[in-house]
Every structure is written in C-alpha cells, then in structure tokens.
Amino acid sequence: MTSIDPDAEQIRSLVSSSDPGPIVMVNLLRFKPQADGIDAGISGAEAYTRYAAGVAPHLEGVGGRLLEAVACEEGVIGPAQAEWDMVALVAYPSREAFLTMTADPGYLEVHRHRVAALADSRLILSRPAGVPQTEGEVSR
C-alpha cells in the first residue's frame, strides 16, 4: 500500500488532539523515478527539491524548521536495500502549527510538487525525546 496523504481517520485524530506541545514529523520518502503531474519530465528527487524550496517559507511562517534531511543508502538491520530514499525530520511548535500550514492555499499549491515527486511516504508524528547528549555535543 502506498501513502502520500493522510486518510480521513488520521486527519480526525490530528485535529481532535488537545496536546499543545511541540512535535517532530518524521518523513520517510520514496521518490518516483520520473515525476508526474506538475513536474512531468524531471525525476521525483528533482520534483521533491522544488517542494522543499517552496515549502520553506510556509514552514518558517508557522514557526517550524527542518532539523535534518538525509539520503538513505543501505539497510544494516532488515532488508539490505534501502526502503526509503530520504528521511527528513521537521519540527513544529505544535500540531496546530502543522495544521495551519497544511491548510494554507499557498502551501497547497506547493504540495503539488510533493505529490508529483513521491511514489510512497510515511509521516510519523513524534515528539522530542530529550535524549541526553554526550559530553561535547551541542544541541541545535
């Protein structure tokens, strides 16, 4: 089963939560070899680059920020072949901030690049874990 957008139950759960705390969205991304829709003629990875550039001001506008984006290379535990092309961690001050951004008409226009780019994805709502740092590490 492929997933690009949340289903109705997932949206209801997100909207009905009264948790005001910060969240981190874990994005697992698999790109189409060739994008379609608005980005037909380029690769899915290139189309996602367009999405990332376009979403940046919307993310900043709600107080969110990209924490990290990494390209996946190989499995060390589980399947040897990487199941995802990229993992991105995006912080939001709250669920409400995330919902505000994703309902914005300007964001919805940019979102078309995401749809054109992705063969499959997962979006996992997480919260900062507060993992202790080793001596010498600097928090972001």
PDB file of C-alpha atoms in Angstrom:
ATOM      1  CA  MET A   1       0.000   0.000   0.000  1.00  0.00           C
ATOM      2  CA  THR A   2       1.351   3.414  -0.916  1.00  0.00           C
ATOM      3  CA  SER A   3       0.581   6.525   1.069  1.00  0.00           C
ATOM      4  CA  ILE A   4       1.117  10.128   0.037  1.00  0.00           C
ATOM      5  CA  ASP A   5      -1.514  11.971   2.104  1.00  0.00           C
ATOM      6  CA  PRO A   6      -3.248  11.168   5.417  1.00  0.00           C
ATOM      7  CA  ASP A   7      -6.584   9.386   5.367  1.00  0.00           C
ATOM      8  CA  ALA A   8      -9.726  10.818   6.977  1.00  0.00           C
ATOM      9  CA  GLU A   9      -9.211   8.994  10.297  1.00  0.00           C
ATOM     10  CA  GLN A  10      -5.624  10.206  10.577  1.00  0.00           C
ATOM     11  CA  ILE A  11      -6.736  13.787   9.961  1.00  0.00           C
ATOM     12  CA  ARG A  12      -9.527  13.462  12.566  1.00  0.00           C
ATOM     13  CA  SER A  13      -7.019  12.196  15.133  1.00  0.00           C
ATOM     14  CA  LEU A  14      -4.598  15.023  14.406  1.00  0.00           C
ATOM     15  CA  VAL A  15      -7.299  17.716  14.545  1.00  0.00           C
ATOM     16  CA  SER A  16      -9.016  16.367  17.664  1.00  0.00           C
ATOM     17  CA  SER A  17      -5.883  16.297  19.830  1.00  0.00           C
ATOM     18  CA  SER A  18      -5.668  18.972  22.506  1.00  0.00           C
ATOM     19  CA  ASP A  19      -1.925  18.417  23.012  1.00  0.00           C
ATOM     20  CA  PRO A  20      -0.316  21.881  22.665  1.00  0.00           C
ATOM     21  CA  GLY A  21       3.284  20.641  22.772  1.00  0.00           C
ATOM     22  CA  PRO A  22       5.958  20.640  20.087  1.00  0.00           C
ATOM     23  CA  ILE A  23       6.112  17.822  17.553  1.00  0.00           C
ATOM     24  CA  VAL A  24       8.604  16.433  15.095  1.00  0.00           C
ATOM     25  CA  MET A  25       7.296  14.970  11.855  1.00  0.00           C
ATOM     26  CA  VAL A  26       9.423  12.065  10.652  1.00  0.00           C
ATOM     27  CA  ASN A  27       9.145  11.944   6.858  1.00  0.00           C
ATOM     28  CA  LEU A  28      10.066   8.668   5.133  1.00  0.00           C
ATOM     29  CA  LEU A  29      10.226   9.360   1.404  1.00  0.00           C
ATOM     30  CA  ARG A  30      10.464   7.163  -1.693  1.00  0.00           C
ATOM     31  CA  PHE A  31      10.741   9.080  -4.951  1.00  0.00           C
ATOM     32  CA  LYS A  32       9.221   8.186  -8.298  1.00  0.00           C
ATOM     33  CA  PRO A  33      11.865   7.526 -10.953  1.00  0.00           C
ATOM     34  CA  GLN A  34      10.075  10.140 -13.072  1.00  0.00           C
ATOM     35  CA  ALA A  35       7.809  12.782 -11.572  1.00  0.00           C
ATOM     36  CA  ASP A  36       4.355  13.282 -12.999  1.00  0.00           C
ATOM     37  CA  GLY A  37       1.704  15.977 -12.778  1.00  0.00           C
ATOM     38  CA  ILE A  38       3.104  19.468 -12.319  1.00  0.00           C
ATOM     39  CA  ASP A  39       6.691  18.153 -12.615  1.00  0.00           C
ATOM     40  CA  ALA A  40       6.423  15.727 -15.538  1.00  0.00           C
ATOM     41  CA  GLY A  41       9.745  15.452 -17.344  1.00  0.00           C
ATOM     42  CA  ILE A  42      12.045  15.554 -14.305  1.00  0.00           C
ATOM     43  CA  SER A  43      12.940  12.975 -11.668  1.00  0.00           C
ATOM     44  CA  GLY A  44      10.959  12.508  -8.488  1.00  0.00           C
ATOM     45  CA  ALA A  45      14.006  13.642  -6.494  1.00  0.00           C
ATOM     46  CA  GLU A  46      14.188  16.861  -8.526  1.00  0.00           C
ATOM     47  CA  ALA A  47      10.468  17.460  -8.033  1.00  0.00           C
ATOM     48  CA  TYR A  48      10.895  16.988  -4.285  1.00  0.00           C
ATOM     49  CA  THR A  49      13.673  19.590  -4.331  1.00  0.00           C
ATOM     50  CA  ARG A  50      11.109  22.006  -5.788  1.00  0.00           C
ATOM     51  CA  TYR A  51       8.697  21.100  -2.995  1.00  0.00           C
ATOM     52  CA  ALA A  52      11.377  21.616  -0.329  1.00  0.00           C
ATOM     53  CA  ALA A  53      12.269  25.058  -1.684  1.00  0.00           C
ATOM     54  CA  GLY A  54       8.617  26.087  -1.930  1.00  0.00           C
ATOM     55  CA  VAL A  55       7.602  24.821   1.490  1.00  0.00           C
ATOM     56  CA  ALA A  56      10.425  26.595   3.356  1.00  0.00           C
ATOM     57  CA  PRO A  57       8.655  29.975   3.742  1.00  0.00           C
ATOM     58  CA  HIS A  58       5.412  28.262   4.803  1.00  0.00           C
ATOM     59  CA  LEU A  59       7.294  26.211   7.377  1.00  0.00           C
ATOM     60  CA  GLU A  60       9.051  29.297   8.712  1.00  0.00           C
ATOM     61  CA  GLY A  61       5.740  31.163   8.789  1.00  0.00           C
ATOM     62  CA  VAL A  62       4.298  28.785  11.390  1.00  0.00           C
ATOM     63  CA  GLY A  63       7.497  28.583  13.439  1.00  0.00           C
ATOM     64  CA  GLY A  64       8.610  25.243  12.042  1.00  0.00           C
ATOM     65  CA  ARG A  65      12.049  24.213  10.854  1.00  0.00           C
ATOM     66  CA  LEU A  66      13.840  21.414   9.088  1.00  0.00           C
ATOM     67  CA  LEU A  67      16.006  19.622  11.642  1.00  0.00           C
ATOM     68  CA  GLU A  68      17.726  17.237   9.247  1.00  0.00           C
ATOM     69  CA  ALA A  69      17.319  15.557   5.882  1.00  0.00           C
ATOM     70  CA  VAL A  70      19.434  12.543   4.983  1.00  0.00           C
ATOM     71  CA  ALA A  71      19.714  10.333   1.896  1.00  0.00           C
ATOM     72  CA  CYS A  72      19.268   6.628   2.681  1.00  0.00           C
ATOM     73  CA  GLU A  73      21.925   4.277   1.346  1.00  0.00           C
ATOM     74  CA  GLU A  74      21.666   0.728   2.675  1.00  0.00           C
ATOM     75  CA  GLY A  75      19.995  -1.312   5.360  1.00  0.00           C
ATOM     76  CA  VAL A  76      22.160  -2.539   8.204  1.00  0.00           C
ATOM     77  CA  ILE A  77      19.343  -4.296  10.076  1.00  0.00           C
ATOM     78  CA  GLY A  78      16.482  -5.639   7.979  1.00  0.00           C
ATOM     79  CA  PRO A  79      16.460  -5.565   4.175  1.00  0.00           C
ATOM     80  CA  ALA A  80      19.886  -4.756   2.718  1.00  0.00           C
ATOM     81  CA  GLN A  81      18.424  -2.478   0.073  1.00  0.00           C
ATOM     82  CA  ALA A  82      17.283   0.880   1.419  1.00  0.00           C
ATOM     83  CA  GLU A  83      13.497   1.010   1.624  1.00  0.00           C
ATOM     84  CA  TRP A  84      13.395   4.813   1.546  1.00  0.00           C
ATOM     85  CA  ASP A  85      15.298   7.392  -0.489  1.00  0.00           C
ATOM     86  CA  MET A  86      15.277  10.115   2.156  1.00  0.00           C
ATOM     87  CA  VAL A  87      14.365  10.716   5.788  1.00  0.00           C
ATOM     88  CA  ALA A  88      13.559  14.261   6.893  1.00  0.00           C
ATOM     89  CA  LEU A  89      12.856  15.473  10.420  1.00  0.00           C
ATOM     90  CA  VAL A  90      10.726  18.604  10.621  1.00  0.00           C
ATOM     91  CA  ALA A  91       9.963  20.361  13.914  1.00  0.00           C
ATOM     92  CA  TYR A  92       6.755  22.305  14.564  1.00  0.00           C
ATOM     93  CA  PRO A  93       5.861  24.246  17.703  1.00  0.00           C
ATOM     94  CA  SER A  94       2.535  22.347  17.842  1.00  0.00           C
ATOM     95  CA  ARG A  95       0.064  20.198  15.937  1.00  0.00           C
ATOM     96  CA  GLU A  96      -1.928  23.382  15.384  1.00  0.00           C
ATOM     97  CA  ALA A  97       1.046  24.982  13.597  1.00  0.00           C
ATOM     98  CA  PHE A  98       1.332  21.947  11.318  1.00  0.00           C
ATOM     99  CA  LEU A  99      -2.391  22.023  10.543  1.00  0.00           C
ATOM    100  CA  THR A 100      -2.309  25.775   9.893  1.00  0.00           C
ATOM    101  CA  MET A 101       0.499  25.345   7.384  1.00  0.00           C
ATOM    102  CA  THR A 102      -1.076  22.411   5.567  1.00  0.00           C
ATOM    103  CA  ALA A 103      -4.413  24.240   5.190  1.00  0.00           C
ATOM    104  CA  ASP A 104      -2.843  27.374   3.692  1.00  0.00           C
ATOM    105  CA  PRO A 105      -3.768  27.815  -0.017  1.00  0.00           C
ATOM    106  CA  GLY A 106      -0.173  28.786  -0.848  1.00  0.00           C
ATOM    107  CA  TYR A 107       1.103  25.606   0.771  1.00  0.00           C
ATOM    108  CA  LEU A 108      -1.474  23.524  -1.089  1.00  0.00           C
ATOM    109  CA  GLU A 109      -0.105  24.880  -4.366  1.00  0.00           C
ATOM    110  CA  VAL A 110       3.446  23.871  -3.382  1.00  0.00           C
ATOM    111  CA  HIS A 111       2.167  20.487  -2.166  1.00  0.00           C
ATOM    112  CA  ARG A 112       1.510  19.561  -5.812  1.00  0.00           C
ATOM    113  CA  HIS A 113       5.302  19.126  -6.223  1.00  0.00           C
ATOM    114  CA  ARG A 114       5.312  16.636  -3.324  1.00  0.00           C
ATOM    115  CA  VAL A 115       2.531  14.608  -4.916  1.00  0.00           C
ATOM    116  CA  ALA A 116       4.343  14.641  -8.273  1.00  0.00           C
ATOM    117  CA  ALA A 117       7.598  13.520  -6.608  1.00  0.00           C
ATOM    118  CA  LEU A 118       6.631  10.668  -4.302  1.00  0.00           C
ATOM    119  CA  ALA A 119       5.972   7.019  -5.014  1.00  0.00           C
ATOM    120  CA  ASP A 120       5.381   6.356  -1.312  1.00  0.00           C
ATOM    121  CA  SER A 121       5.844   8.063   2.036  1.00  0.00           C
ATOM    122  CA  ARG A 122       5.199   7.869   5.734  1.00  0.00           C
ATOM    123  CA  LEU A 123       4.653  10.834   8.019  1.00  0.00           C
ATOM    124  CA  ILE A 124       5.119   9.894  11.656  1.00  0.00           C
ATOM    125  CA  LEU A 125       4.094  12.396  14.316  1.00  0.00           C
ATOM    126  CA  SER A 126       6.718  12.224  17.049  1.00  0.00           C
ATOM    127  CA  ARG A 127       7.745  14.317  19.981  1.00  0.00           C
ATOM    128  CA  PRO A 128      11.191  15.397  21.110  1.00  0.00           C
ATOM    129  CA  ALA A 129      12.576  12.617  23.304  1.00  0.00           C
ATOM    130  CA  GLY A 130      15.084  14.625  25.308  1.00  0.00           C
ATOM    131  CA  VAL A 131      17.823  12.062  24.806  1.00  0.00           C
ATOM    132  CA  PRO A 132      20.842  13.001  26.935  1.00  0.00           C
ATOM    133  CA  GLN A 133      23.765  14.331  24.937  1.00  0.00           C
ATOM    134  CA  THR A 134      27.292  13.061  25.287  1.00  0.00           C
ATOM    135  CA  GLU A 135      29.866  15.478  26.591  1.00  0.00           C
ATOM    136  CA  GLY A 136      30.936  17.952  23.944  1.00  0.00           C
ATOM    137  CA  GLU A 137      27.763  17.707  21.825  1.00  0.00           C
ATOM    138  CA  VAL A 138      25.927  20.914  21.106  1.00  0.00           C
ATOM    139  CA  SER A 139      22.141  20.949  20.879  1.00  0.00           C
ATOM    140  CA  ARG A 140      20.518  22.576  17.868  1.00  0.00           C
TER     141      ARG A 140
END
